[in-house]
CSV table of C-alpha atoms in Angstrom, one decimal:
chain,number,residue,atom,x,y,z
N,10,UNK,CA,312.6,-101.1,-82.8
N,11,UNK,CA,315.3,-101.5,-80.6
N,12,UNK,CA,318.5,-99.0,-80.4
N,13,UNK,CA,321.2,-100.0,-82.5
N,14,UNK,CA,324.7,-100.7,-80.8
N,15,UNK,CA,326.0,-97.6,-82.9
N,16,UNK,CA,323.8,-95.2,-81.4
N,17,UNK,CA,324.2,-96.1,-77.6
N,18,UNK,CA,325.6,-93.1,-75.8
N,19,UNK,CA,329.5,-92.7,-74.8
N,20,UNK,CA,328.9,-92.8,-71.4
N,21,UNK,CA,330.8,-95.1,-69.1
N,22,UNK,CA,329.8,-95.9,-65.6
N,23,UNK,CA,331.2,-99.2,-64.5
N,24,UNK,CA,335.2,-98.0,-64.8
N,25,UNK,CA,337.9,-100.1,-65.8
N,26,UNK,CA,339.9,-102.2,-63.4
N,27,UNK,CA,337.1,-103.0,-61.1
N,28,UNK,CA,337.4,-106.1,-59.1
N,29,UNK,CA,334.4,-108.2,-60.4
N,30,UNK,CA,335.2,-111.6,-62.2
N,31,UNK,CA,336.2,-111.6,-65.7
N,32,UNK,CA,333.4,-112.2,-68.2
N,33,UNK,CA,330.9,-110.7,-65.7
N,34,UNK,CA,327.8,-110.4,-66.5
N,35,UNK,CA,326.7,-108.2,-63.9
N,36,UNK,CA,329.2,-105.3,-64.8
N,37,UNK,CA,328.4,-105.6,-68.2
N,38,UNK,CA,324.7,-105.1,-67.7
N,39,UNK,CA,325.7,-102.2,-65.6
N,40,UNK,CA,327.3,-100.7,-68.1
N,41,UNK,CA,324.1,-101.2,-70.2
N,42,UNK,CA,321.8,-99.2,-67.1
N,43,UNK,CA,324.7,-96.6,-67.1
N,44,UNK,CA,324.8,-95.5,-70.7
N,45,UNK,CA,321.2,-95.3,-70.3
N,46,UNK,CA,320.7,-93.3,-66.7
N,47,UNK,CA,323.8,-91.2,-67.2
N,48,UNK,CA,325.5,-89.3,-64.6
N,49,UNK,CA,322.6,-88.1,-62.3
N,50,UNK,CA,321.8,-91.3,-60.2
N,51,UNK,CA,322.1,-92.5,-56.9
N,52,UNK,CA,323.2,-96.4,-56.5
N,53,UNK,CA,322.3,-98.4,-53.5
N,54,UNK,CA,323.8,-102.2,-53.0
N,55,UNK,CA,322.8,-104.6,-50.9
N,56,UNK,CA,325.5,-107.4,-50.4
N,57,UNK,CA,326.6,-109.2,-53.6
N,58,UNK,CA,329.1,-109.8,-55.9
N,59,UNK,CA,328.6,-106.0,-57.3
N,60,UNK,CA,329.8,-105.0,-53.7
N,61,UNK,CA,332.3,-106.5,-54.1
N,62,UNK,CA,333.7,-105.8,-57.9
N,63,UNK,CA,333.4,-101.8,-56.4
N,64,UNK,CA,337.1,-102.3,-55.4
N,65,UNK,CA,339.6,-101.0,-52.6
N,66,UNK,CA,339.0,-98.0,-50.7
N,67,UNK,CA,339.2,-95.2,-51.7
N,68,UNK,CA,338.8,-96.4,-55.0
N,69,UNK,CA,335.7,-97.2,-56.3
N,70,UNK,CA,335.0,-98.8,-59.7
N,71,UNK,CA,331.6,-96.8,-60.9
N,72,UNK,CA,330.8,-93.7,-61.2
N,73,UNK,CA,327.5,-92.8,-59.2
N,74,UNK,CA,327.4,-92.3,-55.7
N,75,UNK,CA,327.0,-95.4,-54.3
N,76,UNK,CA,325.4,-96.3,-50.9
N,77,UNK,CA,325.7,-99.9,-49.4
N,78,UNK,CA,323.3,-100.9,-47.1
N,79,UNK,CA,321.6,-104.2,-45.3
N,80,UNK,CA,320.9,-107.0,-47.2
N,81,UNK,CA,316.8,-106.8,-46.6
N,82,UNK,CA,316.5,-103.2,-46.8
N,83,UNK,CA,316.8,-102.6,-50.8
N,84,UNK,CA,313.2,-101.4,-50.9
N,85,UNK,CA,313.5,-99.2,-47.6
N,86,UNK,CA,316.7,-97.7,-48.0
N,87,UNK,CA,315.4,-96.6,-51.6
N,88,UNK,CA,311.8,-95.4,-50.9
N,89,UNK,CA,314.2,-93.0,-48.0
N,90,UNK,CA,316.5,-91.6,-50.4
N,91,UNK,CA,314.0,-90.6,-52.8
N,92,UNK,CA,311.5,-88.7,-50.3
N,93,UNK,CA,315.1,-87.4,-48.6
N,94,UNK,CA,315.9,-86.1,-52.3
N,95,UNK,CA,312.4,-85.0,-52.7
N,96,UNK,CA,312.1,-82.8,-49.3
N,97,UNK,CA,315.4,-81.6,-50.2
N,98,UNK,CA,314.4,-80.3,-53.7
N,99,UNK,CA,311.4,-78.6,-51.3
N,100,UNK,CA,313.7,-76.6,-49.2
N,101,UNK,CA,316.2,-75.4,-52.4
N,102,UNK,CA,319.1,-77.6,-51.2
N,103,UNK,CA,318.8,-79.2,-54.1
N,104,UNK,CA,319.0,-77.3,-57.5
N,105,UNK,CA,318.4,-78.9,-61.6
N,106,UNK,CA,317.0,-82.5,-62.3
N,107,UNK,CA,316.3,-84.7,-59.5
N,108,UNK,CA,319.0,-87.5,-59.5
N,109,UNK,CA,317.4,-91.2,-60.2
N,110,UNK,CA,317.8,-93.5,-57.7
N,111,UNK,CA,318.3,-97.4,-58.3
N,112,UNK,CA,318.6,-100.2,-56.3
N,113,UNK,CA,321.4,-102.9,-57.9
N,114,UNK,CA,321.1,-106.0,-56.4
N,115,UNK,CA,321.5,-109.8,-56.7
N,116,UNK,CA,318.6,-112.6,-56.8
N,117,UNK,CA,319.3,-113.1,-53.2
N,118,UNK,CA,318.6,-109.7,-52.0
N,119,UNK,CA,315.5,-109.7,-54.6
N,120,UNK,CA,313.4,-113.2,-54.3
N,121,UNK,CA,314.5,-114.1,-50.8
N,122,UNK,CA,316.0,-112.3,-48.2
N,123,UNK,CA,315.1,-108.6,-49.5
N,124,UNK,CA,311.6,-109.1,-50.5
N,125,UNK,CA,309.7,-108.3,-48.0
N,126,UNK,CA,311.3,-104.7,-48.4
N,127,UNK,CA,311.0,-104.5,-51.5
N,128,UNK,CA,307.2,-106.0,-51.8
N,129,UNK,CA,306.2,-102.6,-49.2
N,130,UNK,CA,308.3,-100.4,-51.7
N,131,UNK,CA,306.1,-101.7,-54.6
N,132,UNK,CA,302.8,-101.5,-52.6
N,133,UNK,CA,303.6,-97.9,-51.9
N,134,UNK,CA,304.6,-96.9,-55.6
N,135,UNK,CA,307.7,-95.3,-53.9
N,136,UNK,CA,309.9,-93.5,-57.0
N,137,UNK,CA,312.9,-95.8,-57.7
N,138,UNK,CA,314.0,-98.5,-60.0
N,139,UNK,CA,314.8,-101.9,-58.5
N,140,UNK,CA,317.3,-103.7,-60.7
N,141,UNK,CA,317.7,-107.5,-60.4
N,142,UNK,CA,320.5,-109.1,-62.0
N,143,UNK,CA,319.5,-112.7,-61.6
N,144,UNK,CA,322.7,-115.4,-62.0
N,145,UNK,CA,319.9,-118.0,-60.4
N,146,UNK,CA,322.3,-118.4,-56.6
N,147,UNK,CA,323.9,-116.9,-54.5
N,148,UNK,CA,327.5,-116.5,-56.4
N,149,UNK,CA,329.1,-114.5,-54.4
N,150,UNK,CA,329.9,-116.6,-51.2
N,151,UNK,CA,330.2,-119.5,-53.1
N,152,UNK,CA,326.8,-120.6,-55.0
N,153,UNK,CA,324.3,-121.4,-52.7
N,154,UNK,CA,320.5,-122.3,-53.9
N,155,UNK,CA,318.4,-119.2,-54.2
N,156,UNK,CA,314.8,-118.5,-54.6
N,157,UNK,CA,315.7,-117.9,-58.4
N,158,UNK,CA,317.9,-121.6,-59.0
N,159,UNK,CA,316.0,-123.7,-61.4
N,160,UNK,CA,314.6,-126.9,-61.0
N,161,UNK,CA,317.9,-129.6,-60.9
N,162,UNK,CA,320.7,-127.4,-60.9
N,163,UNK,CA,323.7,-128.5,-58.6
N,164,UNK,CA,324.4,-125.6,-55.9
N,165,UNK,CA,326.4,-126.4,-52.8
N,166,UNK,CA,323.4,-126.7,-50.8
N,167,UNK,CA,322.2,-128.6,-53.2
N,168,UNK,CA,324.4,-131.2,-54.4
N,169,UNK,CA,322.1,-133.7,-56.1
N,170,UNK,CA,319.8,-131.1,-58.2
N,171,UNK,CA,317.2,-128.8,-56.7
N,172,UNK,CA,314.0,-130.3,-56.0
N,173,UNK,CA,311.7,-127.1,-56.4
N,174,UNK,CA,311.3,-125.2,-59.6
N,175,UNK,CA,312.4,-121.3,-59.4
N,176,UNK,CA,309.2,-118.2,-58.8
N,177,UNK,CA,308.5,-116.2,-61.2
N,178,UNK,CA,309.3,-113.1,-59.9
N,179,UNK,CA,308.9,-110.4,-62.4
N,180,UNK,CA,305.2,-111.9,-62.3
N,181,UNK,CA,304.6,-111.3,-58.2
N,182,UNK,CA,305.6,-107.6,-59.0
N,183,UNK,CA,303.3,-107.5,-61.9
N,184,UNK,CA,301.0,-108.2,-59.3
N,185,UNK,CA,301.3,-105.5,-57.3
N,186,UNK,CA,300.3,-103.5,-59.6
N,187,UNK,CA,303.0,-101.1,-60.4
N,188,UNK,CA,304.0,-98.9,-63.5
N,189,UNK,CA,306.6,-100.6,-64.9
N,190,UNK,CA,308.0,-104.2,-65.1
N,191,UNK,CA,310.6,-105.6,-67.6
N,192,UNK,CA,313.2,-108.5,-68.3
N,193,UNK,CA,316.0,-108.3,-69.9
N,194,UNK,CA,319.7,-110.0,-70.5
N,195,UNK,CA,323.1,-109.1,-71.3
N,196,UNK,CA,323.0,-111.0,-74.9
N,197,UNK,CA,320.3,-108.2,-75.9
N,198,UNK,CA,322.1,-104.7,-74.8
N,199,UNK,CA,319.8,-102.6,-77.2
N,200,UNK,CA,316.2,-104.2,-75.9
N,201,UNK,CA,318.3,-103.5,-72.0
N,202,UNK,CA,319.1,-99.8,-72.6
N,203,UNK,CA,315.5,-99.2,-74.5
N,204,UNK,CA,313.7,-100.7,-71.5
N,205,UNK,CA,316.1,-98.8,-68.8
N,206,UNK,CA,315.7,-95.4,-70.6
N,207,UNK,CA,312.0,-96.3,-70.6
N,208,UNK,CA,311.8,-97.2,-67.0
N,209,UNK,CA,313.7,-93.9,-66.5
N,210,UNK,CA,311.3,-91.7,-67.7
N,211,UNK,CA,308.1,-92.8,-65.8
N,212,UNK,CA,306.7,-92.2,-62.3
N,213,UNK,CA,306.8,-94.9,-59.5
N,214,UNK,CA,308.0,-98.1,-59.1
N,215,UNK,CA,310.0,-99.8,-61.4
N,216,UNK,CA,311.4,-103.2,-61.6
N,217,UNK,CA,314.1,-104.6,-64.1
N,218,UNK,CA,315.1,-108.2,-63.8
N,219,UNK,CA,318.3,-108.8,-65.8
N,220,UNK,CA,319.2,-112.8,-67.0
N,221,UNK,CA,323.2,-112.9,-65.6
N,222,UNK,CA,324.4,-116.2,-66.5
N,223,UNK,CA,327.6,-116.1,-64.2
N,224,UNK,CA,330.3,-118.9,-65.4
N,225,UNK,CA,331.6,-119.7,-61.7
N,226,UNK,CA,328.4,-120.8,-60.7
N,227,UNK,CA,326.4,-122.3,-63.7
N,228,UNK,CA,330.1,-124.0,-64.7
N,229,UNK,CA,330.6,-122.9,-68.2
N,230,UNK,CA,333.5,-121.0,-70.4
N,231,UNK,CA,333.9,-117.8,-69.2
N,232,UNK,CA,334.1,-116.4,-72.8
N,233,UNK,CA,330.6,-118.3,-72.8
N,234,UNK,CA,328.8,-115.5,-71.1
N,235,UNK,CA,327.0,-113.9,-74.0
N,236,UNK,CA,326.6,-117.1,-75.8
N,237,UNK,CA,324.8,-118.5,-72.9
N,238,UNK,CA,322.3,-115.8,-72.2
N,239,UNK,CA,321.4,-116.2,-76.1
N,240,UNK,CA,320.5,-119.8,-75.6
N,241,UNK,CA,318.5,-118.9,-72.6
N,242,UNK,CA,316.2,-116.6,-74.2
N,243,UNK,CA,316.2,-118.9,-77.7
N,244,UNK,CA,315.1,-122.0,-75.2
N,245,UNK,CA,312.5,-120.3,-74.0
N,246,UNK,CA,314.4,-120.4,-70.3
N,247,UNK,CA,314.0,-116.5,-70.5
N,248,UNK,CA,311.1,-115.0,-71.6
N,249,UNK,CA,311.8,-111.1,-72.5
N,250,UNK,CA,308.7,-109.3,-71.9
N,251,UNK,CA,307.8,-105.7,-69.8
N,252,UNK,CA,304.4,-104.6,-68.6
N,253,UNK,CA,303.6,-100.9,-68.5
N,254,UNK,CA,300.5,-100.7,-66.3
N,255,UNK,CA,299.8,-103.9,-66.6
N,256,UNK,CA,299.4,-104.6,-69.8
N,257,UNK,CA,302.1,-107.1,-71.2
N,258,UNK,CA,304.0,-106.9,-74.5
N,259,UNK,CA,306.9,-109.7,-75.5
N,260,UNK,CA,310.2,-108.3,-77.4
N,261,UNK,CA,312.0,-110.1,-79.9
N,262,UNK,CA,312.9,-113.1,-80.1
N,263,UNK,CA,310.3,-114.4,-77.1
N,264,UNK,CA,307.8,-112.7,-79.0
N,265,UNK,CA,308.5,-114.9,-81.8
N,266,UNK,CA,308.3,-117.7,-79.2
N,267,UNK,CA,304.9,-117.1,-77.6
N,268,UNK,CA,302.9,-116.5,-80.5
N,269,UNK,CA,304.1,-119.5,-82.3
N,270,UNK,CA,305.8,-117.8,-85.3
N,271,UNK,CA,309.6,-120.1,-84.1
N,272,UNK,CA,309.5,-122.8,-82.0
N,273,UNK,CA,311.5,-122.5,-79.2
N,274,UNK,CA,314.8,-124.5,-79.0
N,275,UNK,CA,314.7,-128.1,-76.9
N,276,UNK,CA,316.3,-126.6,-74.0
N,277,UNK,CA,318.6,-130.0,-73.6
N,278,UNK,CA,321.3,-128.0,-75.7
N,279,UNK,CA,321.2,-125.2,-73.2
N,280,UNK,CA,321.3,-127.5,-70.3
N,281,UNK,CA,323.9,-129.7,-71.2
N,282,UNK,CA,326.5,-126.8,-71.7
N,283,UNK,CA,325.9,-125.9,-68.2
N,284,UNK,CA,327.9,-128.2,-65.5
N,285,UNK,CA,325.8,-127.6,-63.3
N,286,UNK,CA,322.6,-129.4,-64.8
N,287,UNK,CA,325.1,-131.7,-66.9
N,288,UNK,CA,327.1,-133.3,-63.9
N,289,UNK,CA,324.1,-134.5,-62.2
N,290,UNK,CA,322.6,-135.9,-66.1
N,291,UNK,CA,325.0,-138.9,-66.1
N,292,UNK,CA,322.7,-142.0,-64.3
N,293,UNK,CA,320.0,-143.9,-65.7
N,294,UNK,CA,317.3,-140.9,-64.8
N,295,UNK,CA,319.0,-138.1,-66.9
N,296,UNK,CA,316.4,-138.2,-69.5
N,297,UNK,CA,313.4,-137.4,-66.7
N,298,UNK,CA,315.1,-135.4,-65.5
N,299,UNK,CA,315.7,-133.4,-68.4
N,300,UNK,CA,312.1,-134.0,-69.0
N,301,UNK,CA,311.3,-132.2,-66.1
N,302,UNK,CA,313.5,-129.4,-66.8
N,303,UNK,CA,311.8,-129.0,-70.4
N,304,UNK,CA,308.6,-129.5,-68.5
N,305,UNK,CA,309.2,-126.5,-66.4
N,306,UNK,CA,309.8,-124.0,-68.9
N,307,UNK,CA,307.2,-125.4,-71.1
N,308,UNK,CA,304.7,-124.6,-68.4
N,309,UNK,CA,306.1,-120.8,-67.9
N,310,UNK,CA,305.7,-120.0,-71.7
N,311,UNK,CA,301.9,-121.2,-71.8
N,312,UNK,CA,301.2,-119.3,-68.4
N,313,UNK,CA,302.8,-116.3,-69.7
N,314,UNK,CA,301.2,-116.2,-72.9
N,315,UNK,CA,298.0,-116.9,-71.5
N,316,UNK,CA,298.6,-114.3,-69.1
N,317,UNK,CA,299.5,-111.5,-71.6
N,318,UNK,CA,295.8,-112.1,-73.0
N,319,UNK,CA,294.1,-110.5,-70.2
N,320,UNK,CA,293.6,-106.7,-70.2
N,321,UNK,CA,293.4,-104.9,-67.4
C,23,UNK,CA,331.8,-77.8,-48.7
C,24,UNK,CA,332.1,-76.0,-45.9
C,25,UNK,CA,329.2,-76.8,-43.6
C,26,UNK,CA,330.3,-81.1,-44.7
C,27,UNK,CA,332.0,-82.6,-41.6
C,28,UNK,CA,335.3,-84.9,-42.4
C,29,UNK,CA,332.7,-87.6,-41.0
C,30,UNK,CA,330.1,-87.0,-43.9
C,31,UNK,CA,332.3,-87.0,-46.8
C,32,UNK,CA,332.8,-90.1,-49.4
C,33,UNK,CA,335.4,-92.4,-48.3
C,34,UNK,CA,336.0,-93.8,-51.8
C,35,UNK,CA,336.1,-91.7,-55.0
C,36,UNK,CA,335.4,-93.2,-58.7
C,37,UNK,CA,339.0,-94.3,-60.3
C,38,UNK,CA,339.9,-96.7,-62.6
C,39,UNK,CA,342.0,-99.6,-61.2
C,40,UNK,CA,340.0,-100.1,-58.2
C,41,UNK,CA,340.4,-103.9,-57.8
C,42,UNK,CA,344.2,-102.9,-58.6
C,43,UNK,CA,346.0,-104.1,-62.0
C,44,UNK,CA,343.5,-106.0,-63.6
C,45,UNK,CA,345.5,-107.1,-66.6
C,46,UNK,CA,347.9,-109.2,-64.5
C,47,UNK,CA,344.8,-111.4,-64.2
C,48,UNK,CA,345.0,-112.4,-67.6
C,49,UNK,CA,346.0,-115.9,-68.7
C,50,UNK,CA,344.9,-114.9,-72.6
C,51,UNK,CA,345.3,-112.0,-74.6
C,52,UNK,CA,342.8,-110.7,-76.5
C,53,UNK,CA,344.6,-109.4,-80.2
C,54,UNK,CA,342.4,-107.5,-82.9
C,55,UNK,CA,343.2,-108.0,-86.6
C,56,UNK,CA,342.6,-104.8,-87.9
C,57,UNK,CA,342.9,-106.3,-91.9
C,58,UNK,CA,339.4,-108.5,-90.8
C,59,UNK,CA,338.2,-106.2,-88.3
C,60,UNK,CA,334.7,-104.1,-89.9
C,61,UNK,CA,334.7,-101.9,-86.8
C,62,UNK,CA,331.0,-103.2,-85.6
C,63,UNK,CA,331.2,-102.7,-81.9
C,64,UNK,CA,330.1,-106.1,-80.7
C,65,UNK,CA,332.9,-106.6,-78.7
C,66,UNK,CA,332.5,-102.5,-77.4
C,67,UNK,CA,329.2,-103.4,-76.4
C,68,UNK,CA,329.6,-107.0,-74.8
C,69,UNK,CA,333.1,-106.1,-73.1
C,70,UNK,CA,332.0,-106.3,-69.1
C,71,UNK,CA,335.2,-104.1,-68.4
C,72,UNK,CA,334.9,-101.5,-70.4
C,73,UNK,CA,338.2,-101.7,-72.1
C,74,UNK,CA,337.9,-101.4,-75.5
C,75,UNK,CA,338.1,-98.2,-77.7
C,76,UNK,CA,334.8,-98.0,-79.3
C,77,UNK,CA,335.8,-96.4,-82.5
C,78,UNK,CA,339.4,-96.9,-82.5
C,79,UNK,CA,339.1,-101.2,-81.4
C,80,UNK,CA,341.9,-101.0,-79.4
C,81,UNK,CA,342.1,-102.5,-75.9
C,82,UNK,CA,343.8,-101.6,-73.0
C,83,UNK,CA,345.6,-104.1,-71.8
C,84,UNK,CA,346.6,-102.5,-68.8
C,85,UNK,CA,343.2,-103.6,-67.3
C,86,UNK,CA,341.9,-106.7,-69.7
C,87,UNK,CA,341.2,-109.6,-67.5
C,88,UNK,CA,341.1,-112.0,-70.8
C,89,UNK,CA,338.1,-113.5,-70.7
C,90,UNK,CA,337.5,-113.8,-74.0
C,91,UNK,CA,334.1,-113.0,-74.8
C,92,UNK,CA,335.3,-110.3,-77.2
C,93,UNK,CA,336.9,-113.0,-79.2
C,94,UNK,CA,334.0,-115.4,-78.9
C,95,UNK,CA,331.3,-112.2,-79.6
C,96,UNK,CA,332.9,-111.2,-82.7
C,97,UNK,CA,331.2,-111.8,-86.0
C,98,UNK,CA,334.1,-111.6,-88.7
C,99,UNK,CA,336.9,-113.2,-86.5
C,100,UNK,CA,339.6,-110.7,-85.9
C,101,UNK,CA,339.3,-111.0,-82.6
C,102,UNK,CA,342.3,-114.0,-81.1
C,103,UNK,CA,343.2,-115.3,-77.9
C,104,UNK,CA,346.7,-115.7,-77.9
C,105,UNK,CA,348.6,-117.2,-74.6
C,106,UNK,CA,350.0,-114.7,-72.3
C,107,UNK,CA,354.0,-115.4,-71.9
């Protein structure tokens, strides 16, 4: 049972006024991880648009201590902090509960460029939680392709569709056998803060990949947002699932979705509100290429649900 | 404090208004009915700014960028955009 809206905590984290876009879905997710991690937390950011919504020195626009480092170094800079915290905690400079610490960064910094970083962090089941908030390019200097862009979305390095079809990569750090692995998206706020508080509470590595549709660069109404995380997840585009040690469980509604009790919607609806699947689906080959598209997350469904079958 | 250098402190310190005034961003205005308005907190929740009272449903318009998804996220309707003059 997920937590109802009305009993989510007071606690605001992302502060008003910060310079991300309007309708963001990264700062609203973040205010989802901050009502559940509270006050005692250290943030790191690699660069992306969350570096830049912090605002003008010496403002800043959350409220955790927040570190910003390289763009590679998520896992290092993390797996540091927490044995720095730790030793500190050894030698009594460091009184009470031992703060969290939490890596907040884009797809970029998490599928391509900071994953060999963060693969080592894994592999050592250092104590932190890596957060992913995955808008599927690199928005922030101007949506580039990424690692995480589907399979014939427009991106400025890709101006007539991608060619490759996105990793799955809540799966890869399934594989590496950590405690705790979970996706989420902003249309689903109570499943978020349930899986945060959960991801809170246990030892090791942690990773949380949040669905951020982000309006500038999949070319939709800002006001969309929400709307268009929901359609994700009813598609079957996003599959919301966590794994604790292993073992896989689906939340609602993609558990509805995997074991056949609602079909999943033709993801045509969800594609064609996007411009940047529908400006390329205007020649003769829109229907294959739609096909394609379906195809793809037809074939993620049936691997995932024949992958939550095996018990480790 | 005293054993921190001036080289070790934070240079930035958690304010609102960081990215300045946000509401002169806005092209719509966001306007709660509160006759329709059953006080559900779906447009607390799904606010990405943070400006809405949650128990009160009133929004600051000081730092409201407008986007709107209050208005689209809101099951009863009380929720308008109305153009900014």
């Amino acid at each position: 049972m997920t937590t109802s809206i009305k009993k989510l905590p007071d606690t605001e984290q992302v502060l008003s006024g910060n310079g991300a876009c309007g309708g963001c879905p990264a700062t609203m997710a973040l205010r989802m991880v901050g009502k559940a991690l509270g006050t005692n937390a250290i943030m790191l950011l690699t660069p992306a648009c969350s570096v830049a919504s912090m605002g003008m020195t010496p403002k800043l626009g959350y409220n955790w201590p927040c570190i910003n480092i390289c763009f590679a170094t998520a896992g290092a800079s993390a797996s540091g902090i927490t044995h720095a915290i730790e030793i500190m905690k050894e030698k009594g400079r460091l009184q009470g509960e031992l703060p969290t610490v939490f890596s907040w960064v884009g797809d970029g910094g998490t599928y391509d460029i900071g994953f060999q970083a963060l693969s080592a962090a894994a592999e050592r089941n250092e104590n932190i939680i890596h957060f992913c908030y995955n808008n599927e390019a690199y928005s922030n200097t101007g949506v580039q392709r990424s690692g995480a862009t589907p399979r014939g979305s427009f991106t400025t390095t890709t101006p007539t569709g991608k060619v490759q079809p996105k990793k799955n990569m809540p799966m890869l750090m399934l594989e590496h056998n950590i405690p705790y692995v979970a996706t989420a998206t902003v249309a689903y706020p109570g499943d978020l803060y349930d899986k945060v508080v959960k991801a809170k509470n246990i030892s090791g590595m942690k990773y949380i990949e949040i669905l951020a549709p982000c309006y500038l660069g999949w070319q939709f109404d800002m006001a969309d947002t929400v709307q268009m995380s929901r359609m994700a997840v009813r598609s079957g585009a996003w599959l919301l699932w966590e794994a604790e040690n292993g073992k896989i469980s689906f939340n609602s509604p993609s558990s509805h979705i995997i074991n056949g009790k609602r079909d999943a919607d033709p993801v045509n609806e969800y594609v064609m509100k996007q411009g940047r699947f529908n400006r390329l689906l205007n020649g003769a080959d829109a229907a294959r290429r739609i096909a394609e598209i379906q195809g793809d997350v037809d074939r993620e469904i049936a691997f995932m649900r024949e992958r939550a079958k095996i018990m480790i | 404090m005293k054993s921190v250098t001036k080289a070790y402190r934070p240079i930035s310190w958690p304010m609102k208004g960081a990215g300045g005034e946000t509401g002169t961003w806005r092209g719509h205005r966001p306007v709660v009915n509160s006759q329709i308005c059953t006080k559900c907190q779906f447009c607390w929740v799904y606010c990405p700014e943070a400006v809405i009272d949650r128990y009160e449903i009133t929004i600051d318009y000081r730092y409201c960028k407008g986007c709107g998804v209050c208005a689209a996220e809101c099951p009863t309707g009380a929720i308008s955009m109305e153009k900014e003059e």
